[in-house]
PDB file of C-alpha atoms and ligand atoms in Angstrom:
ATOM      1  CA  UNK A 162     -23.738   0.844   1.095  1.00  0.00           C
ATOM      2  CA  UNK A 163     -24.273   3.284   4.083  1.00  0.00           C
ATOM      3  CA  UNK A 164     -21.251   2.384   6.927  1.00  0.00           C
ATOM      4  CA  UNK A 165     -21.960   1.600  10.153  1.00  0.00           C
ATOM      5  CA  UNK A 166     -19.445   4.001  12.361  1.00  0.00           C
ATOM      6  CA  UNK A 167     -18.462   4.014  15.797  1.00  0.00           C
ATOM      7  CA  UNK A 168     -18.768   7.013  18.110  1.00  0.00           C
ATOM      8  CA  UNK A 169     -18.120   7.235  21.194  1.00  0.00           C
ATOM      9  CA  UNK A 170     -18.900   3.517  22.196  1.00  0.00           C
ATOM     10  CA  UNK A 171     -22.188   3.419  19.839  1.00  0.00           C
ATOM     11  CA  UNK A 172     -22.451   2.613  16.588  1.00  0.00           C
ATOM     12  CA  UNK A 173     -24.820   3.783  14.431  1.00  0.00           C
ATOM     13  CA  UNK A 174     -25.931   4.635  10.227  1.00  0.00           C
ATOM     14  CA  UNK A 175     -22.956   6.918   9.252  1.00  0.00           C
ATOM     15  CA  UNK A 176     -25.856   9.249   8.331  1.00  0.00           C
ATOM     16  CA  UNK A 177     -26.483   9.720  12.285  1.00  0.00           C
ATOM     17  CA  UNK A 178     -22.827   9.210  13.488  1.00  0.00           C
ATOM     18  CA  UNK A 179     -22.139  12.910  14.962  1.00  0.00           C
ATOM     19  CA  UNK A 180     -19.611  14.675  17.293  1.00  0.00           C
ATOM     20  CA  UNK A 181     -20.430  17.602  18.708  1.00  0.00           C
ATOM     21  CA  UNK A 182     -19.506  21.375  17.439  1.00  0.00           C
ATOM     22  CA  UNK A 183     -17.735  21.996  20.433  1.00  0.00           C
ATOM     23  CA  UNK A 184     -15.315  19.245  19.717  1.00  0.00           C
ATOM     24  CA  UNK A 185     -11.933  19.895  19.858  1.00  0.00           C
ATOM     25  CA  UNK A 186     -10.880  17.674  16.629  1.00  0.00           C
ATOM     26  CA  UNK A 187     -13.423  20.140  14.764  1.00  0.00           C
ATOM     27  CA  UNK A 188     -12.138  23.585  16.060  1.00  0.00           C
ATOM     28  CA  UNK A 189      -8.892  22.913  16.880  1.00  0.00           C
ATOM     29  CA  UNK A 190      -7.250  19.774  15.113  1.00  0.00           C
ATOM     30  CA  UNK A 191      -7.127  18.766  18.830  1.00  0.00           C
ATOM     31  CA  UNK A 192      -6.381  15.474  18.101  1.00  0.00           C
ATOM     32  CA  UNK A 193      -4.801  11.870  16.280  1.00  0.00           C
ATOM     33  CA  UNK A 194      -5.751   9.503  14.312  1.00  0.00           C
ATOM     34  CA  UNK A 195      -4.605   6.390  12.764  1.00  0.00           C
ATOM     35  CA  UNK A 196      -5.016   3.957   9.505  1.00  0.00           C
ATOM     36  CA  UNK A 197      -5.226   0.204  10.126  1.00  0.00           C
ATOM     37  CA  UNK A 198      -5.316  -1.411   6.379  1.00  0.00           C
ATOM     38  CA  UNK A 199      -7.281  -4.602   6.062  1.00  0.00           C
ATOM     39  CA  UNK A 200      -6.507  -7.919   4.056  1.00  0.00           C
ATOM     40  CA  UNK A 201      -8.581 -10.445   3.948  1.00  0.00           C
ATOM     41  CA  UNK A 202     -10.652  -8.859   6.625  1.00  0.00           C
ATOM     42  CA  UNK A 203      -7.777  -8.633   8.735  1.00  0.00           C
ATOM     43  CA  UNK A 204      -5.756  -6.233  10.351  1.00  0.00           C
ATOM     44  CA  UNK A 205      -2.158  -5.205   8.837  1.00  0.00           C
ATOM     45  CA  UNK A 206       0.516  -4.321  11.647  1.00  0.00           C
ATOM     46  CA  UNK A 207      -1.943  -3.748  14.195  1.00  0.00           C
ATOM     47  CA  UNK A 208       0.082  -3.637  17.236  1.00  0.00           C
ATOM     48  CA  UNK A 209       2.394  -1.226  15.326  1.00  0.00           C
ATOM     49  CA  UNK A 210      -0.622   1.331  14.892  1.00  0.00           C
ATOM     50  CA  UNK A 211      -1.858   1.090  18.065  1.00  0.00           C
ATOM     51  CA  UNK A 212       2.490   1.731  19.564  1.00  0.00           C
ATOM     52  CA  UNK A 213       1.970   4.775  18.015  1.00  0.00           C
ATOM     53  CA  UNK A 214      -1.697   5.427  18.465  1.00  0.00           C
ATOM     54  CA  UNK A 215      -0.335   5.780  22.800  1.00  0.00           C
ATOM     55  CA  UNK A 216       2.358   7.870  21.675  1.00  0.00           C
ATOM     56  CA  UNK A 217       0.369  10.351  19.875  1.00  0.00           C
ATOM     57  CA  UNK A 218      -2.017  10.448  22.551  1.00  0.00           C
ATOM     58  CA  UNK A 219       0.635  10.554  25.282  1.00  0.00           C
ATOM     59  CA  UNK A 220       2.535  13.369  23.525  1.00  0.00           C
ATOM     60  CA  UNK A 221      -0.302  15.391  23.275  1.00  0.00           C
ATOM     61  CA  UNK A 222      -1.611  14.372  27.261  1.00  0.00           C
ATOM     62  CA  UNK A 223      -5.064  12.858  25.926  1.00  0.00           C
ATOM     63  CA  UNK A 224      -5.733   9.895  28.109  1.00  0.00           C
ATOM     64  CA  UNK A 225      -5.915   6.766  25.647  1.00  0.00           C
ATOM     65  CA  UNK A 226      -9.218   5.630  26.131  1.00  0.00           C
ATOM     66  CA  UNK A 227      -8.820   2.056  25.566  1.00  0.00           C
ATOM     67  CA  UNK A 228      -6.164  -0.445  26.151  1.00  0.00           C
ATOM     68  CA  UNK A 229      -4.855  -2.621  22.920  1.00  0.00           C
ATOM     69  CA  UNK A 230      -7.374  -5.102  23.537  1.00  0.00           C
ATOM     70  CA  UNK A 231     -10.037  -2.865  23.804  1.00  0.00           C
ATOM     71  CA  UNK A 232      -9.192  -1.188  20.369  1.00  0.00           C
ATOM     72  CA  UNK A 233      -8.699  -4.709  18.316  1.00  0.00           C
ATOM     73  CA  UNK A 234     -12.074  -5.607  19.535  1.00  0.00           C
ATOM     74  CA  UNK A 235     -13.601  -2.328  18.261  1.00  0.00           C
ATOM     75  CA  UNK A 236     -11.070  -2.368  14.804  1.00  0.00           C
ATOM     76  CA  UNK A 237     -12.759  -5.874  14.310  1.00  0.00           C
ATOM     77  CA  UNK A 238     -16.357  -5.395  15.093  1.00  0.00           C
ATOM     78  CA  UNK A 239     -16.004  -2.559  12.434  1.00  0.00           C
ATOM     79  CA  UNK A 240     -14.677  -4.901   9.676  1.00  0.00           C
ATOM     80  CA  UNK A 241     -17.324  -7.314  10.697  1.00  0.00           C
ATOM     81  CA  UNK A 242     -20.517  -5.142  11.245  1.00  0.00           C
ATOM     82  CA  UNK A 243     -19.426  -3.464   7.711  1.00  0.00           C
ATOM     83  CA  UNK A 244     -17.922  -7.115   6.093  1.00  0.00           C
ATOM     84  CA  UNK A 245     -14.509  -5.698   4.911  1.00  0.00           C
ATOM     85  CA  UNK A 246     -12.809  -7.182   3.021  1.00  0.00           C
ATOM     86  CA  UNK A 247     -10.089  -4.984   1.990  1.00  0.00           C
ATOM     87  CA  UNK A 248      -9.502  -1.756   2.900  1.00  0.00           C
ATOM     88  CA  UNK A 249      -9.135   0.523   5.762  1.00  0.00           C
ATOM     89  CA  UNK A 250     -10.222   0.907   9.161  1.00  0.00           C
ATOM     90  CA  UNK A 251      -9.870   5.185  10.251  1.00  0.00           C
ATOM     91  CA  UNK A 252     -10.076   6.185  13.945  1.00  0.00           C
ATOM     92  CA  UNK A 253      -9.217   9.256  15.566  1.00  0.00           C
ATOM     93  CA  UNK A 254      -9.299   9.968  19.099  1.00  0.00           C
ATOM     94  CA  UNK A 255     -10.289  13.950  20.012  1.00  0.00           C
ATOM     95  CA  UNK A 256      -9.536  15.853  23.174  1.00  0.00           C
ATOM     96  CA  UNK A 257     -13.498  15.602  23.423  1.00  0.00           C
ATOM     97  CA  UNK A 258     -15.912  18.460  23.947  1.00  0.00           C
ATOM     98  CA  UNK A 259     -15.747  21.144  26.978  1.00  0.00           C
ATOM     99  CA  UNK A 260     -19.209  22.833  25.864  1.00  0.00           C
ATOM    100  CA  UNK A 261     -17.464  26.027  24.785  1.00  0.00           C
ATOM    101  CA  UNK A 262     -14.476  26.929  22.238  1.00  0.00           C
ATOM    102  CA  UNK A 263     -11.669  28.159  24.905  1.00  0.00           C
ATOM    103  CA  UNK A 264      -7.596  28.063  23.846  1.00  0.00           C
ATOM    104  CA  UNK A 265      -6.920  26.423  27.567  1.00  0.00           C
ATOM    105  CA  UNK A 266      -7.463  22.541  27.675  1.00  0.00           C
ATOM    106  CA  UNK A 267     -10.928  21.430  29.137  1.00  0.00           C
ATOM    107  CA  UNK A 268     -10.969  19.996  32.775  1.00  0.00           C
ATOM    108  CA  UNK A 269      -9.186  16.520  33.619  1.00  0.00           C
ATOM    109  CA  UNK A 270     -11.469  13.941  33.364  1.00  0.00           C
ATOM    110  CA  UNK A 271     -13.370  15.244  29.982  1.00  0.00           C
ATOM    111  CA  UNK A 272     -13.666  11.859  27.530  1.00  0.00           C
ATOM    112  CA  UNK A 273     -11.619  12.502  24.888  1.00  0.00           C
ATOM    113  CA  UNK A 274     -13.953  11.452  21.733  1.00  0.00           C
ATOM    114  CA  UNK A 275     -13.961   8.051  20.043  1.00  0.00           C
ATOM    115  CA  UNK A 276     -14.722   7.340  16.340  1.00  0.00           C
ATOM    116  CA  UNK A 277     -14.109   4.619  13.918  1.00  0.00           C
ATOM    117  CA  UNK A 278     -15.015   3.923  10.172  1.00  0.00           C
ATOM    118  CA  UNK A 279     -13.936   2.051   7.562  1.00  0.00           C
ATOM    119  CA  UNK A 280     -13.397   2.380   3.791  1.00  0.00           C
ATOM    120  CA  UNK A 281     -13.365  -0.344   1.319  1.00  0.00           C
ATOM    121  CA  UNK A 282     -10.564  -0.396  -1.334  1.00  0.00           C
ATOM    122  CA  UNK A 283     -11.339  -3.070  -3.434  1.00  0.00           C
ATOM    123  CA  UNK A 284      -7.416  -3.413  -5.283  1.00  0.00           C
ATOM    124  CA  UNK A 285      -5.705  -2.397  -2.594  1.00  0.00           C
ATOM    125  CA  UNK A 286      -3.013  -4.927  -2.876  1.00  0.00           C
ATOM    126  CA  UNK A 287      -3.207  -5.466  -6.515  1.00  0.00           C
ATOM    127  CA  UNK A 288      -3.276  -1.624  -6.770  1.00  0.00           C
ATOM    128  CA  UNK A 289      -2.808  -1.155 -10.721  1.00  0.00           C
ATOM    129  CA  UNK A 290      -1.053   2.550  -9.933  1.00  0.00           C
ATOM    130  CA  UNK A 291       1.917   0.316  -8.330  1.00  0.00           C
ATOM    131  CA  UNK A 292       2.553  -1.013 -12.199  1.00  0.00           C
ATOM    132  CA  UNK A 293       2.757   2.456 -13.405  1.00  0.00           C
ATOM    133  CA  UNK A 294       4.178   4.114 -10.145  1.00  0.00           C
ATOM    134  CA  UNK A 295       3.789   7.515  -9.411  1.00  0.00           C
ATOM    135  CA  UNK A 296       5.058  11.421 -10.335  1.00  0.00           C
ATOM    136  CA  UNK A 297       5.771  13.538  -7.334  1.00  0.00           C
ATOM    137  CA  UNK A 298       6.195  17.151  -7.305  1.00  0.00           C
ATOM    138  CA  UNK A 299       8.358  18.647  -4.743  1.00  0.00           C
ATOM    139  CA  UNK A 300       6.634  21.698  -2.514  1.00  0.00           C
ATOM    140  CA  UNK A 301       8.516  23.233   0.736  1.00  0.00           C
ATOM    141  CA  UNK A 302       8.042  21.886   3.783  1.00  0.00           C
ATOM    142  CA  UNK A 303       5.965  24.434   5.836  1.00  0.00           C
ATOM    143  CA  UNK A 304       4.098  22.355   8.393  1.00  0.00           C
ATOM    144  CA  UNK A 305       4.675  22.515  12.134  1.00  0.00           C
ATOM    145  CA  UNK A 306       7.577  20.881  14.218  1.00  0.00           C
ATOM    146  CA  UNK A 307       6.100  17.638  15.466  1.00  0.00           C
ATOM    147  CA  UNK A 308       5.398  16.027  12.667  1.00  0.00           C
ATOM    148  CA  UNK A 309       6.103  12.541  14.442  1.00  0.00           C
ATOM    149  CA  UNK A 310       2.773  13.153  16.094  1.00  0.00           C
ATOM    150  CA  UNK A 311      -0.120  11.933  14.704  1.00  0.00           C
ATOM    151  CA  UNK A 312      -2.388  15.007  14.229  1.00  0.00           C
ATOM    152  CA  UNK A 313      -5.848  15.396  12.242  1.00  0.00           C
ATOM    153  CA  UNK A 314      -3.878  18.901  11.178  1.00  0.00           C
ATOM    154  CA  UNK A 315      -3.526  17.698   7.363  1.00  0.00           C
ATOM    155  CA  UNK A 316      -4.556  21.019   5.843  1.00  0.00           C
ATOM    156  CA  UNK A 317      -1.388  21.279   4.075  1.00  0.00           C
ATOM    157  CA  UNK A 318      -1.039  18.019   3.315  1.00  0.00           C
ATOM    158  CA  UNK A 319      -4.321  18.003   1.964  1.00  0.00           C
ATOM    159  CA  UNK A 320      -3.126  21.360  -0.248  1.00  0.00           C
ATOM    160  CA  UNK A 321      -0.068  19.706  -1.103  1.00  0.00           C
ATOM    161  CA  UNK A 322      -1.867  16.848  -2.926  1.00  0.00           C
ATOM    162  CA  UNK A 323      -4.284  19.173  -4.574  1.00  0.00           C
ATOM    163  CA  UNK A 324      -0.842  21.002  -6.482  1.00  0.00           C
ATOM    164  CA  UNK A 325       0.112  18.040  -7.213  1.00  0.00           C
ATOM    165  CA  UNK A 326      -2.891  16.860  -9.270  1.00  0.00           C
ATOM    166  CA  UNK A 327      -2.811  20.607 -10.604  1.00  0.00           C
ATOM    167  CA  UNK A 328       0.814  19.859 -11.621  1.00  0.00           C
ATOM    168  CA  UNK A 329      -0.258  16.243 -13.410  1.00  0.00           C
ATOM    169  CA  UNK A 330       1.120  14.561 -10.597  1.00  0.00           C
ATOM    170  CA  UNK A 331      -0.203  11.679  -8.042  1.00  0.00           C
ATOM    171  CA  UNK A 332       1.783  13.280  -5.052  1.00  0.00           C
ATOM    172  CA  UNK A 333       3.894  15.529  -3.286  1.00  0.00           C
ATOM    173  CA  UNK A 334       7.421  15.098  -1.887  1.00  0.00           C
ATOM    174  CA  UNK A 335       8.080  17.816   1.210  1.00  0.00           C
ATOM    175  CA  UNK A 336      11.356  20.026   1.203  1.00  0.00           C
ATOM    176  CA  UNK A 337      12.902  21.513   4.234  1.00  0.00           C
ATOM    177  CA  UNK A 338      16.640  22.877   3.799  1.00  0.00           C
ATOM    178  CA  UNK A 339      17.159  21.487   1.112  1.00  0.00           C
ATOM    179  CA  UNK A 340      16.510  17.868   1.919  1.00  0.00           C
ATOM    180  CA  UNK A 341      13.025  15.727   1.417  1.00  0.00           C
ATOM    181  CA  UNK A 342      11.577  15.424   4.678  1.00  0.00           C
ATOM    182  CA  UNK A 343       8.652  13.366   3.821  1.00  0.00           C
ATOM    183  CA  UNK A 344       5.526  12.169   1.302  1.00  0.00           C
ATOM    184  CA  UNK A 345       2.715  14.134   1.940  1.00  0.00           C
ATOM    185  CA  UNK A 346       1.352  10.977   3.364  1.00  0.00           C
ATOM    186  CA  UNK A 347       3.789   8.561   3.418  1.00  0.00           C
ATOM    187  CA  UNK A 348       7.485   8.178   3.642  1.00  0.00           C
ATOM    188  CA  UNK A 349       9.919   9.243   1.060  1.00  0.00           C
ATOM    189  CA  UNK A 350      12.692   6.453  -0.051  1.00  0.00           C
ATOM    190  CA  UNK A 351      15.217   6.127  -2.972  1.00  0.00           C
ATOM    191  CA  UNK A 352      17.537   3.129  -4.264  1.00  0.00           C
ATOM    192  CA  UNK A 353      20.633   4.000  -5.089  1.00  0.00           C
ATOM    193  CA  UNK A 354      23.814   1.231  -5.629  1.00  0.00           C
ATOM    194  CA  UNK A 355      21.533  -1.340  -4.303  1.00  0.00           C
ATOM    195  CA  UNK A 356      21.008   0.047  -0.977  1.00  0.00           C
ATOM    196  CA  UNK A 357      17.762   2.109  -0.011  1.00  0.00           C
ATOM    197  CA  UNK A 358      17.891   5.022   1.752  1.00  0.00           C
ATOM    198  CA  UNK A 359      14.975   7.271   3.617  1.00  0.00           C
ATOM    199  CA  UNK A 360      15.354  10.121   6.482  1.00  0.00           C
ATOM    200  CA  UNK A 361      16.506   9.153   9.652  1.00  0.00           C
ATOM    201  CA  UNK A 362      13.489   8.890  12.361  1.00  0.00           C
ATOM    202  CA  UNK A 363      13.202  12.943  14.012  1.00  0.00           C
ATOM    203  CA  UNK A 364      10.024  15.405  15.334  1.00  0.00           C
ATOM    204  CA  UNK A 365      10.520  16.551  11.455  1.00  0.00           C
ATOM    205  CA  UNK A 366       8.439  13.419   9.975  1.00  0.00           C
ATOM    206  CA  UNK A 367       5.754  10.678  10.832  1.00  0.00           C
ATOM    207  CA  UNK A 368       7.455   7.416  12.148  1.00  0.00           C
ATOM    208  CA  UNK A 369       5.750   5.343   9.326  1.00  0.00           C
ATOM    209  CA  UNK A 370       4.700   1.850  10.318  1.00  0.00           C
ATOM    210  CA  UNK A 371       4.750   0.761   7.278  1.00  0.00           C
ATOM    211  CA  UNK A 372       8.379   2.377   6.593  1.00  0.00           C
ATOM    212  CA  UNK A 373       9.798   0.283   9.894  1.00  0.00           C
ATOM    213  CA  UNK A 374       8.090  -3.139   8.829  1.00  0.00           C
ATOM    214  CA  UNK A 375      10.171  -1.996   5.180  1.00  0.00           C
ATOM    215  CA  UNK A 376      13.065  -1.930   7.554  1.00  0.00           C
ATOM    216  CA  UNK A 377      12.864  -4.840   8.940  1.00  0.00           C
ATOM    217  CA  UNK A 378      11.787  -6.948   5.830  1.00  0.00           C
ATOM    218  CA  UNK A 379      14.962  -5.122   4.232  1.00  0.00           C
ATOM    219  CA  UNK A 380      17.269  -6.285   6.729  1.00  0.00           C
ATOM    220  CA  UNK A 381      15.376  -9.957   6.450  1.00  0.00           C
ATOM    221  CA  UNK A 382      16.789  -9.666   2.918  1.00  0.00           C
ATOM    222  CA  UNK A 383      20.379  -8.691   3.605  1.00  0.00           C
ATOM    223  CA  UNK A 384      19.540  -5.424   1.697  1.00  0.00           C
ATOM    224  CA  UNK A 385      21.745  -2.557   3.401  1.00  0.00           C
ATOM    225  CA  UNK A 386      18.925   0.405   4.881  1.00  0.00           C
ATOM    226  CA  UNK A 387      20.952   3.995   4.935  1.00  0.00           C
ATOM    227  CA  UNK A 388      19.310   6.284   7.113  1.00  0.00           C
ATOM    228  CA  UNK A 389      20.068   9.986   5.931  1.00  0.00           C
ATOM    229  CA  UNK A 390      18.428  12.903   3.977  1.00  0.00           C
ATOM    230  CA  UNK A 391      18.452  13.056   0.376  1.00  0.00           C
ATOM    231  CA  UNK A 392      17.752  16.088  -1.613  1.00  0.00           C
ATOM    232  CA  UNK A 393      15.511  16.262  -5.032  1.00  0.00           C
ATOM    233  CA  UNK A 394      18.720  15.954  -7.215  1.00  0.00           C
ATOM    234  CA  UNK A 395      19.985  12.952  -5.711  1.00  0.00           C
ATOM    235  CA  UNK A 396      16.123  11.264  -5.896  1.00  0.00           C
ATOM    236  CA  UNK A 397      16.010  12.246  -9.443  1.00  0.00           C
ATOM    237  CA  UNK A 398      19.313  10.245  -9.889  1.00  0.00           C
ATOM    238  CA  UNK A 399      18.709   7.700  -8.000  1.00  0.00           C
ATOM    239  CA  UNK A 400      17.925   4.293  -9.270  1.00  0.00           C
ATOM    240  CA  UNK A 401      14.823   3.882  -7.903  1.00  0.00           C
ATOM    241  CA  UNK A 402      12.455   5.510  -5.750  1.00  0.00           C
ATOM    242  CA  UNK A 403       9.191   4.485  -3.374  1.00  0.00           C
ATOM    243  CA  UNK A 404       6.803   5.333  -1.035  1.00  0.00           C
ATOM    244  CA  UNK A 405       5.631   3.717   2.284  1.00  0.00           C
ATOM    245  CA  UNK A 406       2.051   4.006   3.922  1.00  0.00           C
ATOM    246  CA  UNK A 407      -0.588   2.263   5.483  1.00  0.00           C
ATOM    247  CA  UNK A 408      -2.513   2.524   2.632  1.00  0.00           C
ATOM    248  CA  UNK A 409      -0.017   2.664  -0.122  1.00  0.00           C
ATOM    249  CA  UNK A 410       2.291  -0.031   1.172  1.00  0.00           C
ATOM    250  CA  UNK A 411       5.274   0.093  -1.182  1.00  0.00           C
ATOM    251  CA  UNK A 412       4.338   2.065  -4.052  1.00  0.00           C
ATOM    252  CA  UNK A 413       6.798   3.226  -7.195  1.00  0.00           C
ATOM    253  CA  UNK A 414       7.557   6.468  -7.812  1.00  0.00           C
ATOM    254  CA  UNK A 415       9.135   7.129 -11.264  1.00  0.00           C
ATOM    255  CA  UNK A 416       9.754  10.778 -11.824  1.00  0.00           C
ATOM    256  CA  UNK A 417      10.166  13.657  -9.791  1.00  0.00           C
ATOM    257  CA  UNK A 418       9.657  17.214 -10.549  1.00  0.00           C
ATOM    258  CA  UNK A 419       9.164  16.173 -13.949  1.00  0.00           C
ATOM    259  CA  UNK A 420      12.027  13.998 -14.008  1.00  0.00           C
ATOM    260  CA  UNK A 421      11.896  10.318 -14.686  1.00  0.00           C
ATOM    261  CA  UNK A 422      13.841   8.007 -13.004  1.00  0.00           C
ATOM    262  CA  UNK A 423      15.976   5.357 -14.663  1.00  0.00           C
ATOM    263  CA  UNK A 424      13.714   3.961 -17.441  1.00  0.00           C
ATOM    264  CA  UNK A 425      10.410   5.711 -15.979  1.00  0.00           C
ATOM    265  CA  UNK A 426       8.874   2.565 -14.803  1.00  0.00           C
ATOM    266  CA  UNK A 427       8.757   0.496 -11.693  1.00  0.00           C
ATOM    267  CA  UNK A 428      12.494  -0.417 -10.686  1.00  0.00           C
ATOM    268  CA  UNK A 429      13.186  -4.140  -9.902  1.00  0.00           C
ATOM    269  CA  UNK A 430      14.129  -3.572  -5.882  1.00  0.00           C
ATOM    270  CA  UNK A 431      10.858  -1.877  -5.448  1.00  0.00           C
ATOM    271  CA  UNK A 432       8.724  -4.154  -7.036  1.00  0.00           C
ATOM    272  CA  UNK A 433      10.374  -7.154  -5.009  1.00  0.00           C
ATOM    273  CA  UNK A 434       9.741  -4.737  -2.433  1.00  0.00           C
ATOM    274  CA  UNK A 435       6.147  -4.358  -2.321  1.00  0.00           C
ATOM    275  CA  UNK A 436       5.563  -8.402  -3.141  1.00  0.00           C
ATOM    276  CA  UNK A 437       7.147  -9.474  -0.438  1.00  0.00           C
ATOM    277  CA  UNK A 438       5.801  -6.589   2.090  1.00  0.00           C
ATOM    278  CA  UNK A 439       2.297  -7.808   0.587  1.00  0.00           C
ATOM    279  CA  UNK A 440       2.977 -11.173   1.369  1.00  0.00           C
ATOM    280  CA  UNK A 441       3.939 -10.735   4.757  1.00  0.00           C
ATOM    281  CA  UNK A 442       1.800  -8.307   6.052  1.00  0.00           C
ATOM    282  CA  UNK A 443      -1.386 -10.613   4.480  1.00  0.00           C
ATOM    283  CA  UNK A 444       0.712 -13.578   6.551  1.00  0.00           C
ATOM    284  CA  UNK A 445       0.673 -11.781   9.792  1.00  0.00           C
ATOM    285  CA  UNK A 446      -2.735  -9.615   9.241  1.00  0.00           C
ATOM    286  CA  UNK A 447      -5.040 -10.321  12.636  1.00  0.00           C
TER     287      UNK A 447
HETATM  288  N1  PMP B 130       4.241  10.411   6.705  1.00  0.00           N
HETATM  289  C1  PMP B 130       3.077  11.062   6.738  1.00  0.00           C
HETATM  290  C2  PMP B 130       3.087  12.548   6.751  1.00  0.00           C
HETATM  291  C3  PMP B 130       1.862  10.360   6.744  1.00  0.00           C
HETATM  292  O1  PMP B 130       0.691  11.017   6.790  1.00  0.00           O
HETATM  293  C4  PMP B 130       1.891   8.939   6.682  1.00  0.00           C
HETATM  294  C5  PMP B 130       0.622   8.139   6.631  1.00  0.00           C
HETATM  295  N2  PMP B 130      -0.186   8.335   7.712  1.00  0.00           N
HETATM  296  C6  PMP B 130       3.134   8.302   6.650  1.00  0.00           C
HETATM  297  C7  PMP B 130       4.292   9.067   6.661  1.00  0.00           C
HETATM  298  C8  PMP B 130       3.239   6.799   6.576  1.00  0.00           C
HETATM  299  O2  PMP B 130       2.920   6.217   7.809  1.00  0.00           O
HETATM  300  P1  PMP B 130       2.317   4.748   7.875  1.00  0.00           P
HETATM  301  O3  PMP B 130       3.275   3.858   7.161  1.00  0.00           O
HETATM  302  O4  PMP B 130       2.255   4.455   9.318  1.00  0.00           O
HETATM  303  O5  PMP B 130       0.977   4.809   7.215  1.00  0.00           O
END
């Protein structure tokens, strides 16, 4: 079924949704974007997405061009013009188009550039990779310094999941100094003693929505949250391991760099884990 995608305050046949080549998103990964995943037809930890939709924007001085209300209108007349029912609603806001490709920001004033479509994932929530969990490689960490921004820059990313697949594996854990930083896109947790553990918030990694609604569910469960870097040797010895994203929500990861971890399937804290962060998220969805 051909989407119907916003651009720019019009929406059209995905097949005629354009931007123009002069856009800064196309030559210059001049912009952010975020991931809104739907239940139900409604909208997981919207607010959350749209916190740090004004911080990206506000980091990078691109003028957020609508207010919250203003964006849950246009996340829901997506899921209804294109009746989601589960999956994702994508929108990324550009530093819009000066008419030329020059290093210097255009003029004050320029829109910045507005689109939104969404992607069905039937099985999001009863995702059958979450029974098997994932492998992760490990690659170094070579991406830029503010990773806690929001940025269509996902080349490496994007890279970093290909070597993966090369390797046999479903993803990629990043490695700076030594320590994980991050998933290449999602956050990077382990379970060790009964406690989880995942990087401290820094510029070195995304502040994960889904990893702070973990955090809070966690405490909700009187399960102690350690916030420090691990390295590769202490994930592969940990109990358990998991991911966080939008998309992913909890998901198991069960051997690393070849290694498996415990018995190589799904640990019991994670799979509590992602229940219950189903369950609430679908309870809360808008
Ligand atoms: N880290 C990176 C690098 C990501 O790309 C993502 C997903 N966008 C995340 C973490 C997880 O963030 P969230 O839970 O908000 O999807």
């Amino acid at each position: 079924m051909s989407r119907i995608v916003h651009v720019n305050g019009k929406w059209l046949p995905e097949a005629a949704a354009s931007v123009p080549v002069f856009d800064r998103g196309f030559l210059m990964a001049d912009g952010v974007y975020e991931v809104t995943s739907v239940l139900d037809g409604r909208l997981v930890d919207f607010a959350g997405h749209m916190a740090r939709l004004a911080r990206s924007l506000d980091a990078l001085g691109i003028v957020n061009p609508h207010d919250d209300a203003g964006w849950l209108a246009l996340h829901r007349e997506a899921v209804a013009r294109n009746a989601l029912v589960e999956g994702a609603v994508y929108l990324q806001v550009t530093r819009g188009s000066a008419g030329d490709r020059d290093f210097a920001y255009p003029p004050a004033g320029t829109p910045p550039t507005v689109v939104l479509f969404t992607q069905s994932k039937p099985g999001l929530a009863d995702n059958p990779a979450a029974r098997s969990g994932w492998k992760v490689i490990s690659v170094p960490d070579i991406r830029w310094g503010r990773r806690d921004i929001k940025t269509v820059q996902l080349l490496y990313p994007a890279m970093a999941k290909m070597m993966a697949r090369e390797a046999g594996a479903d993803d990629a854990w990043f490695v700076e100094e030594g320590l994980v930083t991050e998933g290449s896109s999602n956050n990077a947790w382990i379970v060790a003693n009964g406690r989880l553990i995942t990087r401290a918030l820094s510029p070195e990694i995304l502040h994960g929505i889904t990893r702070a609604a973990v955090m809070r569910l966690a405490a909700e469960m009187q399960m102690e949250v350690e916030e420090r870097a691990f390295t590769i040797a202490e994930a592969q010895a940990a109990d358990e391991a998991l991911v966080t994203s939008a998309t992913a929500f909890v998901m198991p990861v069960v051997a690393i760099d070849g290694v498996d971890l415990g018995s190589g399937r799904p640990g019991p804290v994670v799979t509590r884990l992602r229940a219950i962060y189903i369950e609430e998220m679908r309870r809360a969805a808008i």
